[in-house]
XYZ file of C-alpha atoms in Angstrom:
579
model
C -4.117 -14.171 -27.054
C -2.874 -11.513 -29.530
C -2.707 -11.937 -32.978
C 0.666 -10.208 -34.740
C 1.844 -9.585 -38.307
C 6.108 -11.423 -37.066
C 8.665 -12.879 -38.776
C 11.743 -14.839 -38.468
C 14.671 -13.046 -39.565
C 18.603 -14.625 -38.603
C 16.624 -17.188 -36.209
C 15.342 -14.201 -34.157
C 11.343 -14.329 -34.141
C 10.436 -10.009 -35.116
C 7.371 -8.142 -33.876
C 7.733 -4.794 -35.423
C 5.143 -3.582 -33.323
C 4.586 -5.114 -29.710
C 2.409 -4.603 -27.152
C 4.640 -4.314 -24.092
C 4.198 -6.153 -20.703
C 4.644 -4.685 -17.594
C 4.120 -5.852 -14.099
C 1.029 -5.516 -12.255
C -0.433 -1.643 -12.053
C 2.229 -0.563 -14.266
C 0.947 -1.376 -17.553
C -1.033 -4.431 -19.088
C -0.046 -8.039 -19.479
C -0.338 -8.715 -23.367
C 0.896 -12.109 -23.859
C 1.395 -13.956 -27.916
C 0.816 -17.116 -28.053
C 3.357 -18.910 -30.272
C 3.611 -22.075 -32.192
C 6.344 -23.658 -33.524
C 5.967 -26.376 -36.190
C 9.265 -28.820 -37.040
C 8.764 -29.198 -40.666
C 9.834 -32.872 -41.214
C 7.625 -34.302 -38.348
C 5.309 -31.691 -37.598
C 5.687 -31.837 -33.957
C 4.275 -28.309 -32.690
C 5.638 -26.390 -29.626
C 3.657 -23.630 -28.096
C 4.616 -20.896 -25.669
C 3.249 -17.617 -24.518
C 5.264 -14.977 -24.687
C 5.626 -11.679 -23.155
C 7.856 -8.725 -24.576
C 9.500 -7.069 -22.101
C 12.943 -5.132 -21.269
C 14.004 -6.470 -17.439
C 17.549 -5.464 -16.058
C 18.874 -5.336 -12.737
C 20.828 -2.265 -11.976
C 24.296 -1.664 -9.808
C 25.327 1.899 -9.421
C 27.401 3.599 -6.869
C 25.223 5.655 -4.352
C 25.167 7.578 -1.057
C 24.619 4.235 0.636
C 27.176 2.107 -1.550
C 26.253 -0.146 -4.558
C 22.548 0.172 -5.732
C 20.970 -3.461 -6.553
C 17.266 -1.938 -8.280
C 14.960 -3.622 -10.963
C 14.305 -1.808 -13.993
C 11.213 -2.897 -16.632
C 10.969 -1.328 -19.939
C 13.294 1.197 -18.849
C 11.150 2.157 -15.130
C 12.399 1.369 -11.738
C 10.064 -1.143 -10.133
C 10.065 -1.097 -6.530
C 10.025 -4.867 -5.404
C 6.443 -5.775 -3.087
C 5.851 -8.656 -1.982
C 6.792 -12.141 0.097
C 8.335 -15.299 0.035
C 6.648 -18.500 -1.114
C 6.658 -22.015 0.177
C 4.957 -25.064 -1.587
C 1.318 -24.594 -0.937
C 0.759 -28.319 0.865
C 3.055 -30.707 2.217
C 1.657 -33.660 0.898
C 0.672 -32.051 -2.611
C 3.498 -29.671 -3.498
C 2.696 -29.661 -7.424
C -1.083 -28.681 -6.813
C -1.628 -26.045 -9.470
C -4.470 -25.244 -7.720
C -3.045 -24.383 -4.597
C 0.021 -22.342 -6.625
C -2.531 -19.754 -8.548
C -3.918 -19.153 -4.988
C -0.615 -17.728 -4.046
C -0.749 -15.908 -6.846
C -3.906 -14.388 -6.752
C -3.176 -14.185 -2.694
C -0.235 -11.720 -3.637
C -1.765 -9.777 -6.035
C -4.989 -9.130 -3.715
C -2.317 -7.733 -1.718
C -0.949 -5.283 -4.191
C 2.531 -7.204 -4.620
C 4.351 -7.668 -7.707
C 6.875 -9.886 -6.965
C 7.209 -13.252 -5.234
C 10.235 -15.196 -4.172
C 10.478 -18.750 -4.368
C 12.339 -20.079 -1.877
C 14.996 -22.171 -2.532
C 13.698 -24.695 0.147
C 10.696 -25.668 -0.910
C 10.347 -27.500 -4.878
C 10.058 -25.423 -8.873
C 6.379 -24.892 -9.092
C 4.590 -25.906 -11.774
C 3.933 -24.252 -14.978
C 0.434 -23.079 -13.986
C 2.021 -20.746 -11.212
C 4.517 -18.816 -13.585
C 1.530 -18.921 -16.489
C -0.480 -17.370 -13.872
C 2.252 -14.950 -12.678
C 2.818 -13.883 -16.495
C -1.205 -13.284 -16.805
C -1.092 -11.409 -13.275
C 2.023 -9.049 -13.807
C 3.907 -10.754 -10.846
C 7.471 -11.082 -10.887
C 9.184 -13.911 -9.950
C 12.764 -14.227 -7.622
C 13.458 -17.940 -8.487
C 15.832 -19.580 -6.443
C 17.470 -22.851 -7.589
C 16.290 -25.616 -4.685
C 19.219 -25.181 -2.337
C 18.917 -23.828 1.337
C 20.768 -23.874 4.094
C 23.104 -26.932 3.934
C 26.755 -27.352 1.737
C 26.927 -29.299 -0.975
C 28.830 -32.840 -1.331
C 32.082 -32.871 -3.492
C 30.384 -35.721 -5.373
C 30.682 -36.104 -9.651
C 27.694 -37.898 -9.191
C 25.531 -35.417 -7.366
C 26.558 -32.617 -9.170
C 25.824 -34.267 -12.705
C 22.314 -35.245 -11.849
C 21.806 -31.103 -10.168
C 22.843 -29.895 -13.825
C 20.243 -31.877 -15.453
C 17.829 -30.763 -13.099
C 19.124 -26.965 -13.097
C 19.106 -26.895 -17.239
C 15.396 -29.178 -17.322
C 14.336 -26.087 -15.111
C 15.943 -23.047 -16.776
C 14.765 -24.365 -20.295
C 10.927 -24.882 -18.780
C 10.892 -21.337 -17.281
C 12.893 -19.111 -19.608
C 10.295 -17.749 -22.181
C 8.037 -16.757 -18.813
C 8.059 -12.571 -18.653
C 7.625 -12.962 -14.937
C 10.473 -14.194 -14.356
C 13.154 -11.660 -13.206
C 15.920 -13.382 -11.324
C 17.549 -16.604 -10.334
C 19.590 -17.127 -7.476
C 21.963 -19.959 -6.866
C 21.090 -20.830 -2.722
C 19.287 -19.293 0.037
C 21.660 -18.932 2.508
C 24.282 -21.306 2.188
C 27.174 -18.902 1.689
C 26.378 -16.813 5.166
C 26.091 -19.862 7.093
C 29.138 -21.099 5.542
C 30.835 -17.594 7.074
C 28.895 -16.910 9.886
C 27.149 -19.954 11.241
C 30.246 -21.758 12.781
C 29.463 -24.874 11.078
C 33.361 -25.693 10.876
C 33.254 -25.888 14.879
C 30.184 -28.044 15.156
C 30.571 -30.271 12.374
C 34.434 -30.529 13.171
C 34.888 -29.552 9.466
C 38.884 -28.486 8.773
C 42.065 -28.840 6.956
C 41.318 -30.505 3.662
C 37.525 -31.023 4.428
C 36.751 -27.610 4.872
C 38.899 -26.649 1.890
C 36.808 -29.265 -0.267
C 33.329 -28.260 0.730
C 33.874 -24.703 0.044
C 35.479 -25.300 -3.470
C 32.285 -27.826 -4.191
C 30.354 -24.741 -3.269
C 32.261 -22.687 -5.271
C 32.292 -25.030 -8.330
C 28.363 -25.283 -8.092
C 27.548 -21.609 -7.526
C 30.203 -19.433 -8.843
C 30.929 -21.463 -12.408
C 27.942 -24.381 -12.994
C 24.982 -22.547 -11.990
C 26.071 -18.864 -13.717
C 27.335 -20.689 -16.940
C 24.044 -22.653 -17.649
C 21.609 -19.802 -16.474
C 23.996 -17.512 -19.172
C 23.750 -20.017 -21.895
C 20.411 -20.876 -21.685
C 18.334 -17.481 -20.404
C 18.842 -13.459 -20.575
C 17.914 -13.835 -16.674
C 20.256 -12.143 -14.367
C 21.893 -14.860 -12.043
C 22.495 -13.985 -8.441
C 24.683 -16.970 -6.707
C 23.509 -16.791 -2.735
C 20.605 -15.075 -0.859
C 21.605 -12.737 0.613
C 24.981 -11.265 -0.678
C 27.347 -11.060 1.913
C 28.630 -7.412 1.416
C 26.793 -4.385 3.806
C 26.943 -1.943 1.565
C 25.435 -3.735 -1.818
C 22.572 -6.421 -3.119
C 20.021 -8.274 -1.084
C 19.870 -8.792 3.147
C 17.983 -11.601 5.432
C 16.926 -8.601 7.375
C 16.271 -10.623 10.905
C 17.199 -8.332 13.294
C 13.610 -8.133 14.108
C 12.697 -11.180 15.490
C 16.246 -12.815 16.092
C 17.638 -10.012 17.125
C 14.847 -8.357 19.003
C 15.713 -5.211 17.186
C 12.567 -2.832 17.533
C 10.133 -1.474 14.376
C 13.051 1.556 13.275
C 15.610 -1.235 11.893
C 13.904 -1.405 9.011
C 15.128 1.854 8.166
C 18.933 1.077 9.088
C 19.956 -2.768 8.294
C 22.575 -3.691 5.820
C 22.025 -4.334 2.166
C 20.034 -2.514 -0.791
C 17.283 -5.253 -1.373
C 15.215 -6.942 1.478
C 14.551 -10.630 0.325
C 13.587 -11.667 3.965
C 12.496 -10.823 7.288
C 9.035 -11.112 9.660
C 7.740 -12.097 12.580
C 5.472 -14.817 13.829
C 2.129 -15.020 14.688
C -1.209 -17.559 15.444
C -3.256 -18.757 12.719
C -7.231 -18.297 12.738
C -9.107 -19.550 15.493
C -11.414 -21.558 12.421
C -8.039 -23.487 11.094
C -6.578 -23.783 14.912
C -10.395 -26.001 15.563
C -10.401 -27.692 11.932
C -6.543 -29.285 13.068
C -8.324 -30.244 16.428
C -7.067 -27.103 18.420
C -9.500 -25.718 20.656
C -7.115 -23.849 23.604
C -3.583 -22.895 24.199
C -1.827 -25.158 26.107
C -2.817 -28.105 23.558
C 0.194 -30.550 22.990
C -0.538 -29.968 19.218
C 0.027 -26.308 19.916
C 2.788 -26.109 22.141
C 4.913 -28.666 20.301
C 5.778 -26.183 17.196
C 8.734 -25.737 14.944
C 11.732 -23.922 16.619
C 10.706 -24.445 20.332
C 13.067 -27.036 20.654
C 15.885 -26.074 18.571
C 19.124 -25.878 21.253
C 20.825 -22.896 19.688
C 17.709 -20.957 21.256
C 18.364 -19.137 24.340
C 17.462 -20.856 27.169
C 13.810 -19.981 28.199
C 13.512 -17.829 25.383
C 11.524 -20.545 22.372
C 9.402 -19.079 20.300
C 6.560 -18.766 22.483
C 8.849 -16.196 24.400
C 10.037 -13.865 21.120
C 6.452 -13.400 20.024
C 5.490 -12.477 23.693
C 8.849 -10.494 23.574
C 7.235 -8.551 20.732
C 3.687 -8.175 21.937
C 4.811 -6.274 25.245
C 6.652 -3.781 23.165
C 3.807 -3.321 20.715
C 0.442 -4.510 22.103
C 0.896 -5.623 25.922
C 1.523 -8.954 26.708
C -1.360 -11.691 25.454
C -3.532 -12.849 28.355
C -1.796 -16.243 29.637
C -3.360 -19.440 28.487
C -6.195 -17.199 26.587
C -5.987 -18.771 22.642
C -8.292 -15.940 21.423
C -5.952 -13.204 23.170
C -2.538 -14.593 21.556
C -4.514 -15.120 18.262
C -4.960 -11.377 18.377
C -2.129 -9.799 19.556
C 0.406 -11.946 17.795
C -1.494 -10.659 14.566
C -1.512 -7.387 15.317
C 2.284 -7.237 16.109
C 2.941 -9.076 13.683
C 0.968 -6.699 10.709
C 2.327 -3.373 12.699
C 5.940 -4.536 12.014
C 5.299 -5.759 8.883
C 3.406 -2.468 8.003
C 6.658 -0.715 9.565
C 9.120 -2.678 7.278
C 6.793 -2.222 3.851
C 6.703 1.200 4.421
C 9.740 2.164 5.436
C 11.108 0.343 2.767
C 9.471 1.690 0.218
C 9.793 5.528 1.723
C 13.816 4.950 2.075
C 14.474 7.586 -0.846
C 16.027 4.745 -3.096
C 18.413 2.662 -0.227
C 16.215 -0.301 -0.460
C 14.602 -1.393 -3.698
C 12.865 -4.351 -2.843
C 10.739 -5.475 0.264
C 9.956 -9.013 0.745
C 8.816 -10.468 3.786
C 8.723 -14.195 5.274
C 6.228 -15.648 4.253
C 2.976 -15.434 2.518
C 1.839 -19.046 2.902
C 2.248 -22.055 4.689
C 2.496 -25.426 4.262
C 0.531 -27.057 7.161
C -1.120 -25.535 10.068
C 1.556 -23.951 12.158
C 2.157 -20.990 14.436
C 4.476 -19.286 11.530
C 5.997 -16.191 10.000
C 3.056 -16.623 7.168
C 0.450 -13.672 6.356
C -2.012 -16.217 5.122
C -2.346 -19.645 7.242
C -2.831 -23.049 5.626
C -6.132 -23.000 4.882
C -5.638 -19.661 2.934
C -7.347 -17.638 5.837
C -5.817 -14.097 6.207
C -3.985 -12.329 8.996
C -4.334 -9.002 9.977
C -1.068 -8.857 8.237
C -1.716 -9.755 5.167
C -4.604 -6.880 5.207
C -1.561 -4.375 6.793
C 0.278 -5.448 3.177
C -2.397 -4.833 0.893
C -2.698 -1.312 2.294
C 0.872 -0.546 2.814
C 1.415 -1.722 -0.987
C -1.592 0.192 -2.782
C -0.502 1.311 -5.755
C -1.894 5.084 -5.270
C -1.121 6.034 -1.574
C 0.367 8.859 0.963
C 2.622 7.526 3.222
C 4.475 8.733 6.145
C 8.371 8.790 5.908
C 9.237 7.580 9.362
C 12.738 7.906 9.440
C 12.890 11.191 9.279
C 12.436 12.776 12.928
C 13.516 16.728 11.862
C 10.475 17.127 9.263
C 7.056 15.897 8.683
C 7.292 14.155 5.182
C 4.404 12.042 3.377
C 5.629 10.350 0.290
C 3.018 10.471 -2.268
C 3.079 6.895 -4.360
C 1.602 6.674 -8.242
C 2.911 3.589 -9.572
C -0.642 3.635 -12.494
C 0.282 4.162 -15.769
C -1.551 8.103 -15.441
C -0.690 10.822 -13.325
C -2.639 11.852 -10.479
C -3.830 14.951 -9.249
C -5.110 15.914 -6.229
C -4.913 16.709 -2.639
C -3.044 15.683 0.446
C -4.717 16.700 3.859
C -2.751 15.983 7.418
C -3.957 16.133 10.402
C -3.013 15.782 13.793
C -6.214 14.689 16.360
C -6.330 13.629 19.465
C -8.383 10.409 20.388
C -11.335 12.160 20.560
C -11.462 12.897 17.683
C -10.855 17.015 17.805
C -8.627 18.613 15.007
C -5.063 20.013 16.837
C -3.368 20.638 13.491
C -4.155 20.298 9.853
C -2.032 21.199 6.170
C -3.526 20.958 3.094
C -1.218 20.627 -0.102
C -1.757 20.409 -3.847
C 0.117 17.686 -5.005
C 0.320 16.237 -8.848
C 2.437 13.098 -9.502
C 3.630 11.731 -12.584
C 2.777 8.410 -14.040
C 5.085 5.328 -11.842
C 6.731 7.384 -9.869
C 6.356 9.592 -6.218
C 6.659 12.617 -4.616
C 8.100 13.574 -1.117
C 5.586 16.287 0.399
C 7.528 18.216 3.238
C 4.525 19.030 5.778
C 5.729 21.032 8.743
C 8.711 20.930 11.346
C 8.168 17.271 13.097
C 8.372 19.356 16.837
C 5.122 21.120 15.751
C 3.300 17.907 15.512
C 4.637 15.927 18.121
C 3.957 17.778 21.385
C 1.811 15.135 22.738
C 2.982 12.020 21.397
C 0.858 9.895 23.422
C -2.464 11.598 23.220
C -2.310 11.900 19.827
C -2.472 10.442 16.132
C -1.771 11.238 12.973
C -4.509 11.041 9.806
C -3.896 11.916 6.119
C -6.313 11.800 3.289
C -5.522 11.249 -0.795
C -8.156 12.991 -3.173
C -8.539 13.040 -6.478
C -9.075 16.481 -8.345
C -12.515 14.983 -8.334
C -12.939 15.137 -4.659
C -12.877 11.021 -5.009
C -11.028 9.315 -2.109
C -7.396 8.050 -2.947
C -6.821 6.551 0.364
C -6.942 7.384 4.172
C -4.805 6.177 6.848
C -3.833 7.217 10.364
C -1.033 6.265 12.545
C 0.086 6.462 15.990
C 3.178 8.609 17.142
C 4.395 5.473 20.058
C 3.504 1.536 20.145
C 0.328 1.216 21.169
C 0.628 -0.423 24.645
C 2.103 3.661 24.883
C -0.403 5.554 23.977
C -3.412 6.816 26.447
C -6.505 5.172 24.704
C -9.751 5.643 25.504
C -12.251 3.381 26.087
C -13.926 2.514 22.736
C -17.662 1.648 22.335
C -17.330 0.275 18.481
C -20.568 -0.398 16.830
C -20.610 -3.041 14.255
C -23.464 -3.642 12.312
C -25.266 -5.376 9.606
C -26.615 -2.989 6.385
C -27.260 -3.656 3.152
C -23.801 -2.593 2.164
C -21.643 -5.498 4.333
C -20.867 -4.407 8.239
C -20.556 -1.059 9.104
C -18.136 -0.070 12.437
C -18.345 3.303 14.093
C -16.363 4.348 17.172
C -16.635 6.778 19.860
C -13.060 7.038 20.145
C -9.309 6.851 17.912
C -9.311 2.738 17.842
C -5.402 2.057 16.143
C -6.583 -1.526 15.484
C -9.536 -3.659 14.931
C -9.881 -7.152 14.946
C -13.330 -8.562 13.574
C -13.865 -12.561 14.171
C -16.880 -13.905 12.634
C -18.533 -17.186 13.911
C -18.357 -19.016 10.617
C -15.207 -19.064 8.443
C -15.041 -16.553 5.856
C -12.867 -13.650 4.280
C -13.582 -10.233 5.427
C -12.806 -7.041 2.734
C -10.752 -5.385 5.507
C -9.775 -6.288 8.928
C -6.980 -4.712 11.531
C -7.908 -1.666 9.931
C -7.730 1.937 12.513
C -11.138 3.233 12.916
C -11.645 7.357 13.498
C -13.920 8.499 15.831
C -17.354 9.591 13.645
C -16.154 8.266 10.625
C -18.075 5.138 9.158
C -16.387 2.207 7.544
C -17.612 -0.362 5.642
C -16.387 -3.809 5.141
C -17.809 -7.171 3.610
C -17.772 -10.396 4.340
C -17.556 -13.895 2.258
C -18.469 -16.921 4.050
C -16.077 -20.273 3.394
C -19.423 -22.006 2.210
C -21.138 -20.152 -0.029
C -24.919 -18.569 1.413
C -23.452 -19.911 4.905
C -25.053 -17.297 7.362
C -23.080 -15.170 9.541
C -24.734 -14.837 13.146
C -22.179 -13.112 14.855
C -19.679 -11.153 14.662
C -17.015 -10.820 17.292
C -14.970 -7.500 17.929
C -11.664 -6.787 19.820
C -9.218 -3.730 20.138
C -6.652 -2.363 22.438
C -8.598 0.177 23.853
C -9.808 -0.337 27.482
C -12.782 -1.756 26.686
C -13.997 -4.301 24.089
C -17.066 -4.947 22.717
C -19.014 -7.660 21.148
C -21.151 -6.801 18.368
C -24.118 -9.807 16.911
C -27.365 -9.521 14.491
């Protein structure tokens, strides 16, 4: 949309003076809109174009070889998820692709990966990626399976490869492509010689077809045809360097804390699974839990799965270390509590990615959408309703936040985030209370952060503050110089099936402002289910005893009216709240 004084010089097109694009909260998204005109015919092209300076970066570090994005010269910690086709049936919706975009960026991410299951999406999602400031991890549509030693096949994947590279190079938002998603692990570590009986000269020949494909094809044509980096397999197989499936949560029923320890430098995957909303569970015909519908989801079946232990059993696995176990047969209680387990460990992993001092550079979970109604590892179910987790990510990404380092168990340290283009000034207040809301500790510091960048704030010896780890939580505050609110969050010291809650009395009510909840008492989560379908502002938010909050609420159908709104926590008791 911006108009430029350029000129061709040696076939290179010259702005002498460009606006720069950056991604999202960074910097602004100015994007020229070119035309080029063949002078015999007079056949136009048109692009937009964004001028940026993207690089990945591999340096030798404390934990082995660094694999960090770099934009116009800044390191951009990678936020985000993992995309799938938005529908089933209509994969090329460009509809349904700018919601995920617009999903992610409501979430604060700024960077999606595509995965190399699904199909390419169309141009509207990278035009609406380039207008957003999201970056783009493009994987080339291979996942989890070898590929033929066939002439054929691999001539018509090179015209499709180059068709796509050609359609998606002049996009700003796009920052990588990789070759597979997991092919060259399973190749190594799945045992797929044993079970497909492949050896001798057929296991030499698929793995030199792989080779061929991933290692010369792929890199060649992405290096003759685009400045984008290639990357040939997701993840790299090497500990100590690039990107890691991080399923040790989940698979490996690994608690919260390996999110601070597993292998690699980038996390391009991991997650956990939970329910959809009870208002898409009813529109597919779903009404309790032992449905057939229900019951008979992907994975239960699959006969590398422990026996007794389908994926029913992980997510109750998870739940009794983090919320109890869900009420048997009760839809609304497994609804719940797989959501909250779910957003704590995704809250864990975002944050203790991003507070790792530099070892990991990018966090992106599994996944952010869906592509029918499905008990899934999605933060937003198929008919684009959130979970509490995809609320957890939007505050665990904000672009202006405090939060706590929790890896470290000598020292209290808060890592103060300013990823705006201006500084920020202020004050951080922490606080230890217990759930009544009474004041046991509390530091005040000063703290003034440059523009994109953070700031470690060393609060106290951790033994001072964690004397009664299950009577307790902690709360911090951001302000402004102003006295303006950055952001406040709380936490708890133990999962919360461990700590001694008291019995909350939450009042939720209707004011001219949206819904207002109060408590009596520390409430670590807070589910609110309205009676209509609808998007709430906030939701499995921690609410403070004596301290309001405030949230909003958009109906499905517009001017629908809201009658009733339901509320649940973990605290002894629950309470319904209506009009």
């Amino acid at each position: 949309g911006n108009s430029v004084e350029a000129f061709v010089e040696h076939d290179t097109l010259v702005v002498p003076h460009p606006e720069i694009w950056w991604p999202v909260h960074m910097g602004a998204q100015p994007l020229y809109r070119c035309t080029w005109t063949h002078s015999k015919t007079g056949r136009c092209v048109e692009r937009n174009l964004g001028i940026r300076m993207l690089e990945w970066q591999e340096e030798h570090d404390a934990w082995g070889m660094s694999f960090g994005l770099h934009v116009n010269g800044r390191p951009v910690h990678a936020k985000g998820a993992n995309v799938v086709p938005p529908d089933f049936h209509e994969a090329h919706s460009d509809e349904g692709w700018r919601h995920i975009v617009a999903n992610a960026k409501a979430a604060n991410m700024n960077m999606v990966r595509v995965w190399g299951g699904g199909v390419y999406p169309p141009d509207a999602f990278f035009n609406a990626c380039d207008r957003e400031g999201i970056l783009v991890w493009q994987d080339f549509m291979f996942a989890c399976a070898m590929v033929p030693d066939d002439g054929r096949f691999t001539k018509n994947v090179m015209a499709e490869a180059e068709q796509h590279v050609q359609r998606l190079r002049h996009h700003p938002s796009l920052a990588l492509w990789c070759g597979n998603n997991e092919v060259e692990r399973a190749w190594t570590s799945w045992g797929w010689q044993d079970m497909y009986n492949l050896h001798g000269p057929d296991s030499v020949r698929l793995a030199e077809a792989y080779r061929h494909l991933f290692h010369d094809l792929l890199p060649n044509l992405v290096a003759r045809e685009s400045p984008t980096r290639y990357l040939p397999t997701s993840p790299t197989l090497d500990a100590r360097s690039g990107d890691e499936h991080a399923w040790g949560v989940w698979f490996g029923l690994e608690d919260f804390s390996y999110y601070s320890r597993h292998d690699g430098r980038f996390a391009s995957e991991y997650g956990l699974q939970s329910l959809p909303d009870m208002h898409t569970l009813r529109e597919a015909g779903i009404s309790k839990f032992n449905d057939d519908a229900l019951q008979f989801r992907q994975r239960s079946q699959m006969d590398w799965l422990e026996p007794g232990f389908d994926g029913w059993d992980m997510m109750a696995h998870f739940m009794s270390k983090n919320t109890g176990a869900p009420e048997d047969d009760d839809l609304e209680d497994w609804i719940f509590k797989s959501q909250t387990t779910q957003a704590e460990g995704l809250r864990q992993a975002l944050e203790r990615h991003r507070t790792s001092d530099g070892r990991y550079a990018g966090s992106l979970y599994w996944s952010l959408n869906d592509v029918w109604p499905a008990v899934s590892w999605s933060t937003i179910d198929h008919a684009g309703r959130w979970k509490l987790g995809h609320y957890a990510a939007k505050r665990a990404n904000a672009p202006q936040t405090a939060l706590w380092q929790r890896h470290r168990d000598d020292t209290l340290v808060m890592v103060v985030f300013n990823e705006l283009p201006q500084g920020l000034s202020g004050t951080l207040s922490v606080a230890l209370c217990n759930f009544s809301g009474d004041t046991l500790l509390a530091q005040h510091m000063d703290v003034d952060v440059e523009a994109t960048s953070s700031l470690p704030v060393h609060v106290a010896s951790m033994s001072q503050w964690t004397r009664r780890p299950r009577d307790s939580y902690l709360t911090w505050a951001l302000t402004r110089s102003d006295g303006s609110t950055v952001d406040r969050q709380s936490a708890l010291w133990v999962p919360m099936n461990q700590a001694n809650l008291l019995p909350a009395n939450v009042q939720c009510q209707a004011t001219a402002d949206g819904w207002s909840l109060q408590s009596n008492t520390y409430v670590p989560v807070v589910q609110l289910m309205a009676d209509i379908p609808g998007h709430w502002s906030d939701n499995g938010m921690a609410l403070e005893p004596g301290k309001m909050h405030v949230v909003d609420f958009n109906p499905d159908v517009p001017h629908a009216k809201l009658d009733n709104v339901t509320v649940r926590t973990l605290n002894p008791e629950r309470v319904s709240a209506g009009l």
